Short mmCIF file of C-alpha atoms and ligand atoms in Angstrom, two decimals:
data_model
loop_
_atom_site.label_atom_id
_atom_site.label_comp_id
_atom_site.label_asym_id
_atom_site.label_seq_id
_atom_site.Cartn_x
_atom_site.Cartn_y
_atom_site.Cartn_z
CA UNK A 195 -13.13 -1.41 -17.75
CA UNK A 196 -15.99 -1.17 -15.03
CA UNK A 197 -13.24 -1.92 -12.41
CA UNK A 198 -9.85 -2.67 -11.77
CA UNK A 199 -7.87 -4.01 -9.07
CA UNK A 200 -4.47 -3.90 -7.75
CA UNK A 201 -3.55 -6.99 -6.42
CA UNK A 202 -3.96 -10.76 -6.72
CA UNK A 203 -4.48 -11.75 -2.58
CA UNK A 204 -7.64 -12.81 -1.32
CA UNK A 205 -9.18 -9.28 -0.83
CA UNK A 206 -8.77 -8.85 -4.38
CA UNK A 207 -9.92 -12.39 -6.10
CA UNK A 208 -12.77 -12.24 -4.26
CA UNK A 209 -14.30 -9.32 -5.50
CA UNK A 210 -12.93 -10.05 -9.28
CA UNK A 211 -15.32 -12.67 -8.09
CA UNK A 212 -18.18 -11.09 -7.30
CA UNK A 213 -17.84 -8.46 -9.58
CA UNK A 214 -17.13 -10.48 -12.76
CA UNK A 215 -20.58 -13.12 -11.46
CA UNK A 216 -22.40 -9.71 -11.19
CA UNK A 217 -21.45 -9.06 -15.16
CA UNK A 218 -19.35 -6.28 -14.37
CA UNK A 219 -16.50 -5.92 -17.01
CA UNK A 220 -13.07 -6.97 -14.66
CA UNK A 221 -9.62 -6.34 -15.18
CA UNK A 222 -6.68 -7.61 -11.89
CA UNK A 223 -3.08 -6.76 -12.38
CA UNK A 224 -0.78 -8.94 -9.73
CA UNK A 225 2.96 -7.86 -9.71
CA UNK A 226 3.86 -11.41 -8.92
CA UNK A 227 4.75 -14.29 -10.58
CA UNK A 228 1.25 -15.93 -9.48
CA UNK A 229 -1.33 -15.22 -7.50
CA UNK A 230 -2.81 -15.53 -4.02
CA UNK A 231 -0.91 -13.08 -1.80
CA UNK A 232 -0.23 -14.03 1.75
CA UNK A 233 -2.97 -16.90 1.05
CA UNK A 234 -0.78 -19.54 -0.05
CA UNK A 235 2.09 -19.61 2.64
CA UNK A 236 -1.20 -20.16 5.37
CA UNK A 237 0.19 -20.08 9.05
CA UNK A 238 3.81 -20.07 9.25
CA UNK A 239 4.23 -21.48 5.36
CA UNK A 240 1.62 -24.61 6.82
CA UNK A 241 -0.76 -24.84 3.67
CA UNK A 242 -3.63 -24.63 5.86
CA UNK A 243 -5.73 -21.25 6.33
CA UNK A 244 -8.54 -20.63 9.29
CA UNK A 245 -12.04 -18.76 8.48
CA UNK A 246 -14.88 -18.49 11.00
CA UNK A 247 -17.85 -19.45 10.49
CA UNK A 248 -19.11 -15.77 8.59
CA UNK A 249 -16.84 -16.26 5.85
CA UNK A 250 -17.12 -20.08 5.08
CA UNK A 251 -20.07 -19.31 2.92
CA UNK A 252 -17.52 -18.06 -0.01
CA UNK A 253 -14.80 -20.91 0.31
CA UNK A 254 -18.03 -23.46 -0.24
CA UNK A 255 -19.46 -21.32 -3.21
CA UNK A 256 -16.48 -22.19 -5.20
CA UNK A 257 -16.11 -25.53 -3.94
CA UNK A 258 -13.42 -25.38 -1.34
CA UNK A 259 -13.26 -28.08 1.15
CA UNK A 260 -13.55 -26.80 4.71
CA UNK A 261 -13.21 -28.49 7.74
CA UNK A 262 -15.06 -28.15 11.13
CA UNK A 263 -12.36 -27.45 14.39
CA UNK A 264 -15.14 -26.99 16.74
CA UNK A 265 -16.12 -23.17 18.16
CA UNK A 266 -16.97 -21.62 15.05
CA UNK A 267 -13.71 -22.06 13.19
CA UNK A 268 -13.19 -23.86 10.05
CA UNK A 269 -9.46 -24.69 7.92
CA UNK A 270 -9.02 -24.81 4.41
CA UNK A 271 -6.00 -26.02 2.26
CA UNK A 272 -4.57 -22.81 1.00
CA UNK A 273 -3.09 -24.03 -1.84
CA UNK A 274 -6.70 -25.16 -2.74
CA UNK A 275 -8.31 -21.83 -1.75
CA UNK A 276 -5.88 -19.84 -4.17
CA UNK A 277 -6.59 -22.02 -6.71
CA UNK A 278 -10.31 -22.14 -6.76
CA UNK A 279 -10.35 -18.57 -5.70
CA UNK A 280 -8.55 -17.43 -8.76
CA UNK A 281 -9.82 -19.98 -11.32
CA UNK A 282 -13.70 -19.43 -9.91
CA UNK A 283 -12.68 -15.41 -11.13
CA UNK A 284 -11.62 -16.06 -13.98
CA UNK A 285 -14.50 -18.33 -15.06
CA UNK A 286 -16.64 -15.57 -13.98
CA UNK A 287 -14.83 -13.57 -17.17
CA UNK A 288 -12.39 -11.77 -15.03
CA UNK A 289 -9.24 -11.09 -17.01
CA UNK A 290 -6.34 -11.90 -14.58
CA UNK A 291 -3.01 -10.17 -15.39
CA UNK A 292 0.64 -11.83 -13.49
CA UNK A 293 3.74 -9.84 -13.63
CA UNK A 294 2.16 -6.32 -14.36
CA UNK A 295 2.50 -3.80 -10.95
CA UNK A 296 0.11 -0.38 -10.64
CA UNK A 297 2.37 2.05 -10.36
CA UNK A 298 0.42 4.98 -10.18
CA UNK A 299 -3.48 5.82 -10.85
CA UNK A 300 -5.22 8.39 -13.71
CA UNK A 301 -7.14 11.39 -11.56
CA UNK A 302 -9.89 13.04 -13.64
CA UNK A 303 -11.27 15.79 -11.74
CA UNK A 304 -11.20 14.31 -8.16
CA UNK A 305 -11.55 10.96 -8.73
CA UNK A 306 -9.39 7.08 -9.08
CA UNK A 307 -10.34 6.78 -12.94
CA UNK A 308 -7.67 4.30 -14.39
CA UNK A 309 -4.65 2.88 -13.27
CA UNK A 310 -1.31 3.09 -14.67
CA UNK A 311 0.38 0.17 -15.32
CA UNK A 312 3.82 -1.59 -16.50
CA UNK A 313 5.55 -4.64 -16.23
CA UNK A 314 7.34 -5.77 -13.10
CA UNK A 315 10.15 -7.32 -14.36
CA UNK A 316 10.61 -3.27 -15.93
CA UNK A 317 9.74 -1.87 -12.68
CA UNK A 318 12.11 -4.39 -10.81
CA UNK A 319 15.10 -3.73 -13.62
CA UNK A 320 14.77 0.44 -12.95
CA UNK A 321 14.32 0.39 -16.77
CA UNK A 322 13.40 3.99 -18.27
CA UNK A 323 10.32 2.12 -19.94
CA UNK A 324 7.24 4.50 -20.19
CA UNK A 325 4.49 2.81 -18.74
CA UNK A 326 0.73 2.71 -20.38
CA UNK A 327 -2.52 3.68 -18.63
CA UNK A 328 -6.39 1.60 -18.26
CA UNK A 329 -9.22 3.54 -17.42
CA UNK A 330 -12.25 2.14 -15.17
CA UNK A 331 -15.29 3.23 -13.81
CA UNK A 332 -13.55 2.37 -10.58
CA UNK A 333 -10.49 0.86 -9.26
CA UNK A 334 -9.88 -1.05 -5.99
CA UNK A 335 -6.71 -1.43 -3.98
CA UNK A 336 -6.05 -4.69 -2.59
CA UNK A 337 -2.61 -4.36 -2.17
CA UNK A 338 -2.36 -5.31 1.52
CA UNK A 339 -0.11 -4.47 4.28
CA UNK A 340 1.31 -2.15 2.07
CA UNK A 341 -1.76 -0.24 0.76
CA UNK A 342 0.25 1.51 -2.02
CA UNK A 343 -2.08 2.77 -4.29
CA UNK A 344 -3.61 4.51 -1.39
CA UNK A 345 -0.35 5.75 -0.72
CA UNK A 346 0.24 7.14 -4.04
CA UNK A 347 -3.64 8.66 -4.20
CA UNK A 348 -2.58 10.20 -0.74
CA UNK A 349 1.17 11.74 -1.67
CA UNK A 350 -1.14 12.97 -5.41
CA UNK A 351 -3.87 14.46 -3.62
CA UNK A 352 -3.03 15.59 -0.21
CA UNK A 353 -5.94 13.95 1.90
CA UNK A 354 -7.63 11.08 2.18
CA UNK A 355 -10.91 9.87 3.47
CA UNK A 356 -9.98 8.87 6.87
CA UNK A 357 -10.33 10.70 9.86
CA UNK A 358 -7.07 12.25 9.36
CA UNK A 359 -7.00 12.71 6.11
CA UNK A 360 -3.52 10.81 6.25
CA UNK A 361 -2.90 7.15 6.37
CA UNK A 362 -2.95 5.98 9.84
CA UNK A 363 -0.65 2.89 10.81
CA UNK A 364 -1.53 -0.40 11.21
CA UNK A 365 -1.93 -1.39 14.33
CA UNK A 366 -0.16 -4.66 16.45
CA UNK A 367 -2.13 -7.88 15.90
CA UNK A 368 -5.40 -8.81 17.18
CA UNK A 369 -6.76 -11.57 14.86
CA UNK A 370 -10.61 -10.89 16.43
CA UNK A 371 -11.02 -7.37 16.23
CA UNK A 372 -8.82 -7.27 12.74
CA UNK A 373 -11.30 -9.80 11.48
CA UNK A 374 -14.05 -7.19 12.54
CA UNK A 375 -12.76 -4.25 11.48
CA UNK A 376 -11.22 -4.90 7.86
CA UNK A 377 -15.03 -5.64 6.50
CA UNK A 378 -15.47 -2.24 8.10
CA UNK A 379 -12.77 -0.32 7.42
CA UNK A 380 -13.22 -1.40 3.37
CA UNK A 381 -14.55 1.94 1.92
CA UNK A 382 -13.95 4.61 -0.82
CA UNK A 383 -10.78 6.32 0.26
CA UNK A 384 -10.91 8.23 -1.99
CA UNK A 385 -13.85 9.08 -4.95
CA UNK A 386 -13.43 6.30 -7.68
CA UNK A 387 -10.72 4.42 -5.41
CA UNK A 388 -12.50 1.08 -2.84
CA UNK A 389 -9.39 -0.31 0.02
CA UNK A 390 -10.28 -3.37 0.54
CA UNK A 391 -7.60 -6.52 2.46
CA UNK A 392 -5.30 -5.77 4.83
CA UNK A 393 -4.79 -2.33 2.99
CA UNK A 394 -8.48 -1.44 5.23
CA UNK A 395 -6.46 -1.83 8.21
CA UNK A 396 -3.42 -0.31 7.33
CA UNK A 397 -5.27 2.76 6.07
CA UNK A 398 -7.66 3.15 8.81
CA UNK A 399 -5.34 2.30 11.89
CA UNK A 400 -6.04 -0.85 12.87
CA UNK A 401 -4.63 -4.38 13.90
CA UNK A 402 -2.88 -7.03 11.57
CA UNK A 403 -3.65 -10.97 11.79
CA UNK A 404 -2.36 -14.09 11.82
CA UNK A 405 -3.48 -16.69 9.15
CA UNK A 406 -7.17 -16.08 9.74
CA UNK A 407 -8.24 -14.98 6.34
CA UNK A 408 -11.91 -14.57 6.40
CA UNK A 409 -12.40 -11.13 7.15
CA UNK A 410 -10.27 -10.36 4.10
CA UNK A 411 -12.75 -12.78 1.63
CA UNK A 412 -16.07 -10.37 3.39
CA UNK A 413 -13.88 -7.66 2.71
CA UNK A 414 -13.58 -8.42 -1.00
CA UNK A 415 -17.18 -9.29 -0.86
CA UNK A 416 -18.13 -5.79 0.44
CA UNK A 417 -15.54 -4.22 -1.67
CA UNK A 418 -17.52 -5.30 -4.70
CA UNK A 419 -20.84 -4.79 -3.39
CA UNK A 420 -20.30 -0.97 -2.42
CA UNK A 421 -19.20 -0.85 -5.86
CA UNK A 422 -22.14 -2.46 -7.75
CA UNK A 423 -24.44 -0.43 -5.95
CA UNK A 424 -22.95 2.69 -7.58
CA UNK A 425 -22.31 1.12 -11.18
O1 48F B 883 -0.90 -9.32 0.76
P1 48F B 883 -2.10 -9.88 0.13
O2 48F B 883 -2.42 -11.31 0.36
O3 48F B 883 -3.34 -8.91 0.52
P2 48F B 883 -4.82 -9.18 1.08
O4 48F B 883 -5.68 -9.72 0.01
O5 48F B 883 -4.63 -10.33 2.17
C1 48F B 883 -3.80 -10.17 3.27
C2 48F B 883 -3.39 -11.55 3.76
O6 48F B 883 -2.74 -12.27 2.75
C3 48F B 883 -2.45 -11.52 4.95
C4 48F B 883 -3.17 -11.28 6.22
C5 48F B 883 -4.18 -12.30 6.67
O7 48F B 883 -4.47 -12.12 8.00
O8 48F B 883 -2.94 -10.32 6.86
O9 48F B 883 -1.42 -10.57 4.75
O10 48F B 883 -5.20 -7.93 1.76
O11 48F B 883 -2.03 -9.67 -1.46
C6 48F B 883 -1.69 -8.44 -2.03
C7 48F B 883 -1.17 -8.70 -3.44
O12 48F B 883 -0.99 -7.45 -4.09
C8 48F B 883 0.18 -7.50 -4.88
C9 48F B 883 1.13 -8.37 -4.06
O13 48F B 883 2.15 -8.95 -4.89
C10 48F B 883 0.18 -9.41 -3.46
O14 48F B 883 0.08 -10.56 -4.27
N1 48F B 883 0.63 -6.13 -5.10
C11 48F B 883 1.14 -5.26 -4.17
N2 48F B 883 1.37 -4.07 -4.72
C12 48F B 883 0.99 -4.16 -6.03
C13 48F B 883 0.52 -5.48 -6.27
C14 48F B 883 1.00 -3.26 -7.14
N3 48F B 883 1.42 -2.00 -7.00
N4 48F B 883 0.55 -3.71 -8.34
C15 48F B 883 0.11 -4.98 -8.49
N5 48F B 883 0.10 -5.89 -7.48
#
């Protein structure tokens, strides 16, 4: 593959988005059942998500309603946004894979070349099942909170590239400088290996947010485009 992606959330369907309408050759493996991530329980498991007024652009490229609440801010139905998100992927010839979790990556030299991969329901069972491996040209973990395939790339390799090497922690919330900082904080962590989502923050140190989801659509935009301009 050209890339592949841990994790189905918004951070990572929008840059199978922009990588697949680029022509890049797209493979995303979601643990899950479906889908979506955090996208689809919006604030407080209300359907309804909150972008400002940077990030509407990409809801209204694939045809998600937004609505104006005055000051910059817009809301979306997230049931709608994970839907078009994902379909809007998919018809840009990413292959979507459900039920399949990364459970560790291939290293060739010192670089994220491939991840390896195995069914969740095998994973979730603690069934000695060998798992099998994908290579790509490079691999991007939108994981979230969690950031694991960062933390498995960390615990393999011994550093990182953050400033100390380690992951930091995520910091308390602050929906305006989160917003801010997940676009910037999506980088190569390591050679071959993009964070992108919530994982940005949670690698680099810095806050959560509520259900304000734009930063993490830029942050699968920019995801893809650091990686296009090295493909
Ligand atoms: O958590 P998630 O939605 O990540 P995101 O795209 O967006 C974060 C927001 O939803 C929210 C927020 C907004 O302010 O903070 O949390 O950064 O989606 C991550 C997806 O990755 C899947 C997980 O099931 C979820 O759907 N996932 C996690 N680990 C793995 C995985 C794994 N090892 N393999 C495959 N999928």
């Amino acid at each position: 593959m050209d890339v592949a992606i841990a994790g189905g959330g918004p951070a990572g369907l929008t840059a199978a988005k922009y990588l697949s309408t680029a022509g890049k050759k797209v493979v995303l493996f979601e643990r899950k059942l479906s889908v979506g991530g955090g996208m689809w329980g919006g604030g407080m498991a209300f359907p309804v998500i909150v972008v400002r007024n940077d990030s509407k652009h990409i809801l209204e490229e694939v045809q998600i309603s937004v609505k104006d609440e005055g000051n910059g801010y817009y809301s979306a139905d997230s049931i709608e946004a994970v839907t078009k998100l994902c379909s809007s992927a998919i018809d840009a010839g990413a292959r979507v894979f459900n039920m399949i979790s990364v459970e560790d990556v291939l290293l060739k030299g010192k670089k994220v070349n491939g991840f390896v991969i195995n069914w969740s329901a095998i994973e979730i069972a603690k069934l000695h099942v060998d798992p099998i491996s994908i290579r790509a040209n490079y691999c991007i973990d939108a994981t979230g909170h969690v950031a694991e395939i960062c933390n498995i790339v960390r615990r393999k390799v011994g550093s990182l590239n953050t400033p100390s090497g380690d992951l930091e922690k995520e910091r308390s919330m602050c929906a305006e400088m989160g917003e801010r900082t997940v676009v910037e904080n999506t980088k190569e962590v390591y050679p071959g290996l993009v964070v992108a989502g919530m994982g940005a923050n949670a690698v680099y140190g810095a806050p959560r947010m509520g259900p304000i989801f734009g930063g993490m659509l830029l942050s699968g935009k920019r995801a893809a485009e650091l990686i296009l301009k090295k493909l």
